[in-house]
């Protein structure tokens, strides 16, 4: 039966739709080159810490530009840095105060899966071992000899126990200045007061502390003024809109044997929530750990803050805890949210991160508290 009312409604709505369609078509074409990367339509993006991130991003982009997974990209990207000779990442980096290079790394995917290794020796790519921990064990973290044993069982070659030329020179210079001599059974050695002391608390006592085994500890800065704690941290979004992240480091140069920073700790040096965003940290790891830094930044983004605002809020929390001591440390965060927006923030000036997507490849200087 013919329904005149239904016919008229359909005709009216069709006419309105046609009119609006023609009006929209007559307007100016959108400038797609300036749009924010959209995870729905699949614009991949990768960001990573410091200027070493430029080369690392290229490694990640080889995966992302071919519709690869963000997880594969963040592993491939930081492996570029692990393979290079530098102060703070990979086997060519500065050793601990006993002259041994130990490596830390973690990785996390879009499903909340994560893996980590700490104090790993003589393995070139700790990030890949961390991924194997994630994929092949029921655990999240393996450390020390156990991590090395697992890596060898997985087919990773055992590299020679030797320092790179640059690291050897830096270590020898540090030994001359510090007069540090490893002491057997250091844990049983006490200072004159009966309690372990820090050479940072009492600089004038650095020589006695070095002799009794408690010091000196790792310097806050190298002789050239650069901060003595650096990392390659990377987070990425792939063409499917999924997020992943990675973080790898050799830790502080001349650190105490066995020291771990934030880099291998999920929630501190790295955190990924595929509904919200991904974050990684760099700087003095002890203070990132104090606030579960990367997880904290993700939670700030969940509350609606932009990546930069979220990183700033986390930095401000550290500054409140450290008070005056905050002037002597560096911590920085970089963040990528689900919209593809990025941002970062640092305690001190001079931090930057590398970004690469379909439209740009550059360094981004971030704002700082001081």
XYZ file of C-alpha atoms in Angstrom, residues 115 136 199 206 326:
5
model
C 59.447 -8.194 28.797
C 58.708 -17.192 25.428
C 80.641 10.505 48.829
C 85.710 10.755 48.838
C 66.025 18.997 41.646
